[in-house]
Amino acid sequence: MIRADIVKMYKDVHTWVGIVSGLALFIAFYAGAITMFEGQLKRWASPPPALSTPVPLERTAELVSKTIEQHPDAGNGYTIHVATSADRPARMSWTVWPEGRSRGAPQETWYSALDTNGDLEVSKDTTSPVAQFVDVLHQQVGLPFDHEIAMPIMGAICLLYAIALISGVIVFLPGFAKDLFALRIGKNLKRMWLDVHNVLGIFSLPFHIIMALTAIVFAFHDQFYGVQNKVAYDGQLSAMFEANEPEHHVHPEERKVFLSPDLLMARLGEQAPGFQVKDIRYIFQRDGTIETMVNGVDPRYGHRGPDFGIVAVNAYTGDVMSKDYLPGHQEPIIATVTGFFALHFGNFGGVPVRWGYFFLGLAGAFLFYSGNLLWIESRRKKARKTQTDPVQPLKTKVLGALTVGVSLGCIAGISVTIAAAKVLPSFTSDIAPLHSWIYYLTFLGAVGWAFLRGTARGAVELQLFAAACTLAIPYVSLASFVIPGFGWTSEGGGFLIELTALAGAAGLLVSAHRTRIRVRRSPSDSIWHVSGINSREVMT
């Protein structure tokens, strides 16, 4: 049995650490839930290519030859897309870095195809950046800073997150048997919200532990290796990696050509059955050697990339040259590291796991939202002991407005910038900065509105606003279908995005209705009380 004073201490730790980190984590979890279907979102948001149908794999050599002849930059490296879609609209692509810039500088991607006469067509990449923008929001917990600045801050927030998890479990333990399956639905809304908060927290605890630990590793990846390098390896860690890295560059062979993609895939299938190839990337190094990296998936295993594994092969023979990132064929130590990536990205187990991560992400966002509001309401009980006519102090009003504004502003901002993805290409080609402006203006506007209107009114109004923004996603799809020249009709996964948005908007509308009822019934010392609205039924 844990002593009551220890439980109280950990409850205070859980409360304050959760409050400090909760709003940033709401953004990370909500945006992270959406990234579970990043591929479908890319296809939905990307305009159709202005290119002919991708050539068969058997004509790849002809396409490559004509592309390099007319665009020599492609000779530095190119990718053959085995699986094409709206976000990979052609059989071949290559990347161009601005003249005089390093490889870390902004780049342009181009696609090439052959028309019915065999003539070359090229087009600049028109893949929508909105999915990448949402992913960056997730990675940087909504911070609009450079990645190098935002990641350590994210890491610090995740350390607080881990502390909140540990302290929350300790607080819950004394009443574990009694409260584990408790969900008391009735007039006591605070009790019901606390039950939901506890049940979600306990049953999704493994997921939250995984997210906290892996996010900390991602945030402080360079620092961890830096400390290891100095303390354990005497500054020789990089040299050790280079010495142990398998050689997967090959020298060009005279009078020999690369295996065609179909033959290379057949050869790879013999060595790695179950590995489904998506892309084949050829990189021509400055020393004259050739590196061939094949991206693909194996549904039976987790992957090192967000949704793909990698294998290095010999372009002439198809022999596997490095299995370090090949799903199901890694050494135990490397497979352990890959496990961290796979557990965070949810890139194993196929569609069921992705849907599971999606709902767990939304549930996690609700935990942080409800946690702050529960703390605010719990102040009422303490205030009644010392005040005859208790009212909510300024600090709780500020926290309430922040919780409502940040959470609903995030939902509205992400929804409206996703909807804008189908509209913006009609007006400009420089879309990426506009997505950032749309999101942050919507987000900051929602936060400002919450402070202006107060927590109660702001919650109702911003839920309605967020629902309208979310409904804009299927609306622009409908408009693109019925209005000539407006947007485009999506291929592959479009209905998934639109139906999910409809479900989300419906949930926000129901929540707004329930919140309005709560506002009408709340006592004067509740954060949900609005002066001038009669309280027909007091809920404590």
XYZ file of C-alpha atoms in Angstrom:
540
model
C 0.000 0.000 0.000
C 1.421 3.396 -0.975
C 1.305 6.058 1.726
C -1.204 8.857 1.159
C 1.461 11.600 1.354
C 3.500 9.886 -1.382
C 0.426 9.559 -3.598
C -0.340 13.256 -3.037
C 3.219 14.243 -3.967
C 3.101 12.234 -7.181
C -0.353 13.597 -7.955
C 1.073 17.127 -7.761
C 3.997 16.075 -9.965
C 1.645 14.455 -12.481
C -0.612 17.506 -12.526
C 2.023 20.177 -13.002
C 4.235 18.239 -15.390
C 1.144 17.367 -17.435
C 0.044 20.990 -17.522
C 3.476 22.210 -18.629
C 3.847 19.662 -21.438
C 0.220 18.889 -22.259
C -0.572 21.581 -24.822
C 2.522 20.878 -26.912
C 1.833 17.147 -26.699
C -1.757 17.676 -27.852
C -0.394 19.107 -31.120
C 2.144 16.285 -31.439
C -0.457 13.555 -30.902
C -3.186 15.070 -33.054
C -0.826 15.792 -35.959
C 0.866 12.432 -35.414
C -2.464 10.628 -35.722
C -2.963 12.243 -39.132
C 0.516 11.166 -40.297
C -0.597 7.538 -39.980
C -2.183 8.100 -43.400
C 0.418 10.453 -44.818
C 0.583 8.560 -48.111
C -3.168 8.779 -48.672
C -3.110 12.468 -47.737
C -0.339 13.128 -50.256
C -2.318 11.459 -53.003
C -5.508 13.318 -52.059
C -3.782 16.697 -51.937
C -1.523 16.364 -54.995
C -2.730 17.590 -58.407
C -2.671 15.091 -61.266
C 0.544 15.147 -63.299
C 0.816 16.877 -66.651
C 2.510 13.769 -68.037
C 1.591 10.763 -70.111
C 0.913 7.409 -68.501
C 4.104 5.912 -66.975
C 5.945 3.694 -69.419
C 6.109 -0.051 -68.708
C 9.111 -1.199 -66.671
C 10.465 -2.896 -69.810
C 10.990 0.555 -71.418
C 12.873 2.010 -68.457
C 16.261 1.952 -70.229
C 14.847 3.979 -73.133
C 13.333 6.520 -70.722
C 16.566 6.855 -68.735
C 18.674 7.272 -71.849
C 16.499 10.031 -73.317
C 16.180 11.819 -69.986
C 19.938 11.951 -69.327
C 20.600 12.978 -72.936
C 18.346 16.032 -72.645
C 18.836 16.687 -68.903
C 22.424 15.820 -67.931
C 21.740 16.624 -64.247
C 19.766 13.389 -64.082
C 23.023 11.542 -64.708
C 24.161 12.339 -61.156
C 21.443 10.128 -59.753
C 17.864 9.176 -60.454
C 15.030 7.067 -59.088
C 12.889 4.518 -60.884
C 9.396 4.310 -59.366
C 8.074 0.782 -59.561
C 4.824 1.817 -57.872
C 3.437 5.056 -59.312
C 0.679 7.247 -57.861
C -0.383 10.883 -57.627
C 2.609 11.650 -55.407
C 4.951 9.600 -57.669
C 3.345 10.283 -61.041
C 6.018 9.006 -63.440
C 8.401 6.117 -63.888
C 11.550 8.223 -63.396
C 12.518 11.205 -61.245
C 15.684 13.046 -60.329
C 16.688 15.811 -57.978
C 18.424 19.046 -58.880
C 20.218 21.209 -56.341
C 20.545 24.946 -57.107
C 23.850 25.799 -58.717
C 26.608 26.402 -56.194
C 24.566 25.025 -53.280
C 25.364 22.078 -51.052
C 23.266 18.921 -50.902
C 21.575 20.197 -47.768
C 20.096 23.155 -49.656
C 16.554 23.328 -51.020
C 16.103 21.130 -54.057
C 13.835 20.549 -57.003
C 12.493 17.196 -58.118
C 11.597 16.516 -61.739
C 9.697 13.650 -63.366
C 10.049 12.283 -66.878
C 7.803 10.229 -69.136
C 7.450 9.251 -72.788
C 4.457 10.228 -74.871
C 2.752 7.930 -77.356
C 5.359 8.839 -79.994
C 8.268 8.044 -77.668
C 9.202 11.705 -77.173
C 10.409 12.843 -73.777
C 8.122 14.776 -71.400
C 9.345 16.366 -68.187
C 7.464 18.065 -65.367
C 8.456 19.615 -62.069
C 7.226 17.780 -58.983
C 3.766 19.001 -57.962
C 3.342 16.797 -54.908
C 1.532 18.751 -52.226
C 3.728 19.669 -49.224
C 0.782 19.649 -46.808
C 1.402 16.089 -45.539
C 5.038 16.937 -44.870
C 3.951 20.119 -43.087
C 1.657 18.150 -40.762
C 4.479 15.686 -40.101
C 6.836 18.532 -39.157
C 4.163 19.923 -36.802
C 4.084 16.499 -35.184
C 7.866 16.243 -34.919
C 8.325 19.764 -33.544
C 5.238 19.783 -31.247
C 3.897 22.733 -33.218
C 6.938 24.986 -32.716
C 7.594 27.258 -35.746
C 11.382 27.141 -35.330
C 14.245 25.611 -37.284
C 14.477 21.863 -36.793
C 17.751 22.111 -34.863
C 16.147 24.454 -32.334
C 12.762 22.743 -32.059
C 14.015 19.178 -31.565
C 15.816 19.707 -28.212
C 12.741 21.559 -26.941
C 10.603 18.652 -28.087
C 12.970 16.298 -26.273
C 12.643 18.269 -23.029
C 8.845 18.171 -23.338
C 8.983 14.403 -23.839
C 11.128 14.027 -20.716
C 8.374 15.815 -18.802
C 5.902 13.543 -20.564
C 7.757 10.468 -19.270
C 7.681 11.877 -15.725
C 3.937 12.509 -16.055
C 3.417 8.883 -17.129
C 5.348 7.458 -14.181
C 3.696 9.730 -11.626
C 0.251 9.100 -13.120
C 0.646 5.341 -12.722
C 1.723 5.764 -9.086
C -1.310 7.965 -8.392
C -3.649 5.411 -9.998
C -2.225 2.334 -8.239
C -4.039 2.651 -4.866
C -7.438 2.531 -6.572
C -6.359 0.273 -9.444
C -8.844 -2.547 -8.862
C -11.743 -0.190 -8.150
C -11.139 2.365 -10.893
C -9.723 0.249 -13.746
C -13.049 -0.370 -15.480
C -14.964 2.471 -13.835
C -16.849 4.751 -16.180
C -19.527 6.501 -14.150
C -21.831 8.289 -16.565
C -24.290 10.691 -14.996
C -24.737 14.203 -13.685
C -21.254 14.391 -12.183
C -19.381 15.387 -15.344
C -16.085 15.953 -13.571
C -16.193 12.385 -12.220
C -17.046 11.025 -15.669
C -14.232 12.977 -17.331
C -11.794 11.726 -14.689
C -12.913 8.125 -15.285
C -12.435 8.498 -19.052
C -9.048 10.146 -18.494
C -7.905 7.315 -16.196
C -9.207 4.461 -18.347
C -7.666 5.881 -21.530
C -4.402 6.562 -19.731
C -4.049 3.064 -18.273
C -5.110 1.076 -21.326
C -2.967 3.142 -23.692
C 0.000 3.268 -21.277
C 2.249 0.950 -23.379
C 1.633 3.177 -26.406
C 2.509 6.304 -24.407
C 5.668 4.726 -22.995
C 6.758 3.841 -26.533
C 6.044 7.361 -27.777
C 7.872 9.024 -24.883
C 11.007 6.864 -25.086
C 11.324 6.867 -28.867
C 10.698 10.624 -29.106
C 13.438 11.258 -26.546
C 15.819 9.105 -28.582
C 14.926 10.964 -31.796
C 15.291 14.373 -30.144
C 18.677 13.712 -28.561
C 20.026 11.282 -31.143
C 23.107 13.376 -31.964
C 23.770 14.187 -28.304
C 23.625 10.499 -27.310
C 26.145 9.585 -29.993
C 28.298 12.586 -29.069
C 28.530 11.500 -25.437
C 29.237 7.900 -26.449
C 31.922 9.081 -28.826
C 33.755 11.038 -26.124
C 33.203 8.788 -23.105
C 33.344 5.269 -24.503
C 35.088 5.458 -27.880
C 37.716 8.153 -27.418
C 36.447 10.126 -30.405
C 36.729 7.158 -32.786
C 33.040 6.260 -33.154
C 32.706 7.607 -36.709
C 35.827 5.744 -37.808
C 34.450 2.533 -36.279
C 31.158 2.938 -38.125
C 32.977 3.519 -41.403
C 35.261 0.530 -40.846
C 32.351 -1.791 -40.063
C 29.983 -0.484 -42.725
C 29.587 -3.063 -45.499
C 30.804 -1.931 -48.894
C 27.837 -1.496 -51.199
C 29.320 0.735 -53.891
C 30.289 -0.926 -57.168
C 32.600 0.213 -59.938
C 31.161 0.577 -63.442
C 31.653 -2.481 -65.616
C 32.542 -1.865 -69.230
C 30.122 -3.043 -71.896
C 27.599 -4.084 -69.247
C 24.273 -2.444 -68.513
C 22.225 -2.400 -65.366
C 19.678 -5.112 -64.824
C 16.269 -3.901 -65.915
C 13.961 -3.103 -62.961
C 11.820 -6.195 -63.537
C 14.868 -8.501 -63.592
C 16.402 -6.768 -60.581
C 13.126 -7.224 -58.678
C 13.017 -10.900 -59.629
C 16.595 -11.378 -58.420
C 15.847 -9.544 -55.189
C 12.722 -11.642 -54.682
C 14.908 -14.758 -54.638
C 17.074 -13.332 -51.848
C 14.406 -11.492 -49.827
C 11.004 -13.132 -50.403
C 8.134 -10.929 -49.313
C 9.973 -7.641 -49.864
C 7.782 -5.514 -52.154
C 9.772 -2.958 -54.155
C 8.521 0.635 -54.383
C 11.518 2.558 -55.748
C 14.999 1.868 -57.106
C 17.454 4.710 -56.542
C 20.724 4.960 -58.491
C 23.389 7.262 -57.041
C 26.567 8.007 -58.970
C 29.330 8.913 -56.518
C 32.144 11.375 -57.196
C 34.716 8.555 -57.059
C 33.003 6.895 -60.021
C 31.272 4.150 -58.052
C 27.569 3.386 -58.194
C 25.238 2.946 -55.213
C 21.866 1.310 -55.782
C 19.316 1.529 -52.977
C 15.948 -0.206 -53.201
C 13.052 1.073 -51.072
C 10.177 -1.245 -50.314
C 7.973 -2.845 -47.692
C 7.556 -6.222 -46.063
C 4.240 -6.283 -44.150
C 5.572 -8.953 -41.791
C 8.184 -6.662 -40.221
C 8.796 -3.128 -39.008
C 10.764 -0.705 -41.168
C 13.545 1.787 -40.586
C 11.859 4.521 -42.626
C 8.410 5.947 -41.844
C 6.809 3.523 -44.303
C 9.622 1.673 -46.064
C 12.695 -0.483 -45.623
C 15.936 -0.233 -47.619
C 18.322 -2.697 -49.185
C 21.543 -2.016 -51.115
C 22.018 -4.122 -54.241
C 24.460 -4.538 -57.109
C 22.935 -2.797 -60.138
C 24.560 -5.287 -62.550
C 23.756 -8.578 -60.818
C 20.953 -7.785 -58.377
C 22.937 -9.310 -55.511
C 22.141 -7.917 -52.056
C 25.160 -5.991 -50.757
C 23.857 -4.679 -47.430
C 20.974 -5.941 -45.286
C 21.351 -3.365 -42.501
C 17.942 -1.821 -43.202
C 16.265 -4.770 -44.936
C 13.176 -5.799 -42.922
C 13.513 -9.273 -41.439
C 17.191 -9.686 -42.388
C 18.987 -7.397 -39.931
C 21.538 -8.212 -37.267
C 20.024 -8.252 -33.737
C 21.538 -4.920 -32.667
C 20.418 -3.110 -35.831
C 17.012 -4.795 -35.650
C 16.625 -3.428 -32.108
C 17.268 0.126 -33.322
C 14.844 -0.424 -36.204
C 12.317 -1.597 -33.621
C 12.368 1.875 -32.038
C 11.570 3.455 -35.395
C 8.875 0.902 -36.220
C 7.171 1.238 -32.840
C 7.070 5.018 -33.175
C 5.953 5.115 -36.800
C 3.508 2.210 -36.515
C 4.798 0.851 -39.822
C 4.256 -2.823 -39.021
C 1.172 -4.998 -39.127
C -0.398 -3.209 -42.068
C -3.644 -1.224 -42.060
C -5.038 -2.482 -38.702
C -1.989 -1.186 -36.825
C -2.153 2.160 -38.605
C -5.804 2.589 -37.638
C -4.930 1.536 -34.106
C -2.177 4.164 -33.913
C -4.557 6.727 -35.403
C -7.138 6.222 -32.656
C -4.475 5.976 -29.944
C -3.060 9.281 -31.167
C -6.480 10.941 -30.942
C -7.027 9.387 -27.504
C -3.651 10.730 -26.400
C -4.590 14.219 -27.558
C -7.815 13.957 -25.558
C -5.815 12.937 -22.461
C -3.847 16.177 -22.512
C -6.937 18.272 -23.217
C -8.983 16.628 -20.474
C -6.092 16.636 -18.004
C -5.816 20.420 -18.021
C -9.558 20.958 -17.717
C -9.817 18.414 -14.900
C -7.177 20.290 -12.934
C -9.087 23.545 -13.406
C -12.331 22.027 -12.156
C -10.561 20.379 -9.200
C -9.637 23.859 -7.924
C -13.319 24.378 -7.050
C -13.252 21.817 -4.234
C -10.253 23.451 -2.569
C -11.617 26.947 -3.052
C -14.879 26.053 -1.315
C -12.985 25.263 1.882
C -11.637 28.799 2.169
C -14.141 30.974 0.277
C -17.855 31.489 0.893
C -18.413 32.539 -2.706
C -15.582 30.877 -4.646
C -14.684 32.067 -8.138
C -12.109 30.875 -10.628
C -8.837 32.824 -10.210
C -7.051 34.466 -13.127
C -4.463 31.660 -13.525
C -7.157 29.044 -14.107
C -8.959 31.309 -16.579
C -5.693 31.752 -18.494
C -5.003 28.004 -18.501
C -8.572 27.281 -19.584
C -8.355 29.718 -22.494
C -4.964 28.329 -23.509
C -6.215 24.746 -23.387
C -9.274 25.482 -25.492
C -7.483 27.841 -27.890
C -4.390 25.707 -28.498
C -6.242 22.408 -28.836
C -9.094 23.579 -31.044
C -6.818 25.996 -32.891
C -4.570 23.062 -33.801
C -7.536 21.045 -35.104
C -8.930 23.976 -37.086
C -5.523 25.016 -38.434
C -4.624 21.546 -39.680
C -8.051 21.070 -41.257
C -8.091 24.379 -43.097
C -4.539 24.043 -44.406
C -5.322 20.515 -45.668
C -8.453 21.816 -47.423
C -6.377 24.642 -48.941
C -4.101 22.088 -50.624
C -6.668 21.633 -53.404
C -7.067 25.382 -53.926
C -3.582 26.877 -53.653
C -2.060 25.347 -56.848
C -4.552 27.411 -58.890
C -2.957 30.624 -57.614
C 0.749 29.957 -57.019
C 3.489 27.370 -57.370
C 5.240 28.339 -54.120
C 2.811 26.531 -51.859
C 4.845 25.353 -48.860
C 5.144 28.749 -47.079
C 1.407 29.351 -47.525
C 0.521 26.175 -45.636
C 2.560 27.432 -42.703
C 0.921 30.881 -42.824
C -2.588 29.399 -43.048
C -2.047 27.075 -40.121
C -0.399 29.552 -37.753
C -2.808 32.402 -38.527
C -5.743 30.075 -37.845
C -4.061 28.680 -34.737
C -3.156 32.073 -33.254
C -6.580 33.448 -34.154
C -8.215 30.605 -32.222
C -6.003 31.212 -29.176
C -6.812 34.927 -29.285
C -10.530 34.185 -29.607
C -10.415 31.877 -26.575
C -8.900 34.657 -24.469
C -11.369 37.201 -25.818
C -14.470 35.077 -25.264
C -13.367 33.036 -22.254
C -13.044 29.289 -21.848
C -16.750 28.391 -21.918
C -17.949 30.536 -24.817
C -14.650 29.985 -26.638
C -14.931 26.200 -26.346
C -18.393 26.124 -27.914
C -17.604 28.607 -30.665
C -14.192 27.159 -31.516
C -15.565 23.628 -31.688
C -18.110 24.857 -34.214
C -15.347 26.688 -36.074
C -13.093 23.595 -36.057
C -16.021 21.517 -37.354
C -16.545 23.986 -40.203
C -12.823 23.895 -41.056
C -12.864 20.096 -41.053
C -15.970 20.034 -43.244
C -14.030 22.176 -45.729
C -11.981 19.068 -46.629
C -14.854 17.098 -48.223
C -16.386 20.370 -49.428
C -13.399 21.234 -51.642
C -13.456 17.679 -52.974
C -17.121 18.051 -53.862
C -16.471 21.465 -55.417
C -13.626 20.044 -57.520
C -15.986 17.353 -58.766
C -18.893 19.618 -59.775
C -17.158 22.899 -60.696
C -15.067 22.752 -63.895
C -11.534 24.040 -63.386
C -11.754 24.057 -59.588
C -9.225 21.694 -58.062
C -9.168 18.065 -59.196
C -10.691 14.706 -58.376
C -8.417 12.680 -56.117
C -7.265 9.166 -56.832
C -6.393 6.426 -54.355
C -7.430 7.082 -50.759
C -9.541 10.173 -51.429
C -12.682 8.743 -49.843
C -10.682 7.747 -46.765
C -9.618 11.357 -46.189
C -13.087 12.752 -46.836
C -14.999 10.228 -44.715
C -12.557 10.663 -41.833
C -13.012 14.436 -42.048
C -16.803 14.030 -42.018
C -16.586 11.813 -38.945
C -14.283 14.301 -37.230
C -16.581 17.228 -38.006
C -19.579 15.273 -36.671
C -17.693 14.545 -33.453
C -16.846 18.229 -33.012
C -20.476 19.236 -33.568
C -21.687 16.743 -30.954
C -18.993 17.940 -28.550
C -20.014 21.573 -29.113
C -23.630 20.681 -28.326
C -22.661 18.873 -25.118
C -20.392 21.724 -24.084
C -23.208 24.238 -24.624
C -25.427 22.186 -22.316
C -22.664 22.053 -19.735
C -22.214 25.820 -19.887
C -25.927 26.360 -19.193
C -25.814 24.048 -16.172
C -22.488 25.002 -14.593
C -22.275 26.681 -11.165
C -20.697 30.106 -10.736
C -17.323 28.776 -9.571
C -16.853 26.528 -12.626
C -14.616 27.402 -15.543
C -17.644 26.557 -17.712
C -19.839 29.183 -16.062
C -20.859 32.178 -18.164
C -22.225 35.179 -16.326
C -25.838 35.926 -17.313
C -26.731 32.342 -18.229
C -29.096 30.756 -15.706
C -27.967 27.533 -14.129
C -30.877 25.093 -14.325
C -28.990 22.194 -12.796
C -25.813 22.375 -10.709
C -23.220 19.707 -11.469
C -20.257 19.206 -9.148
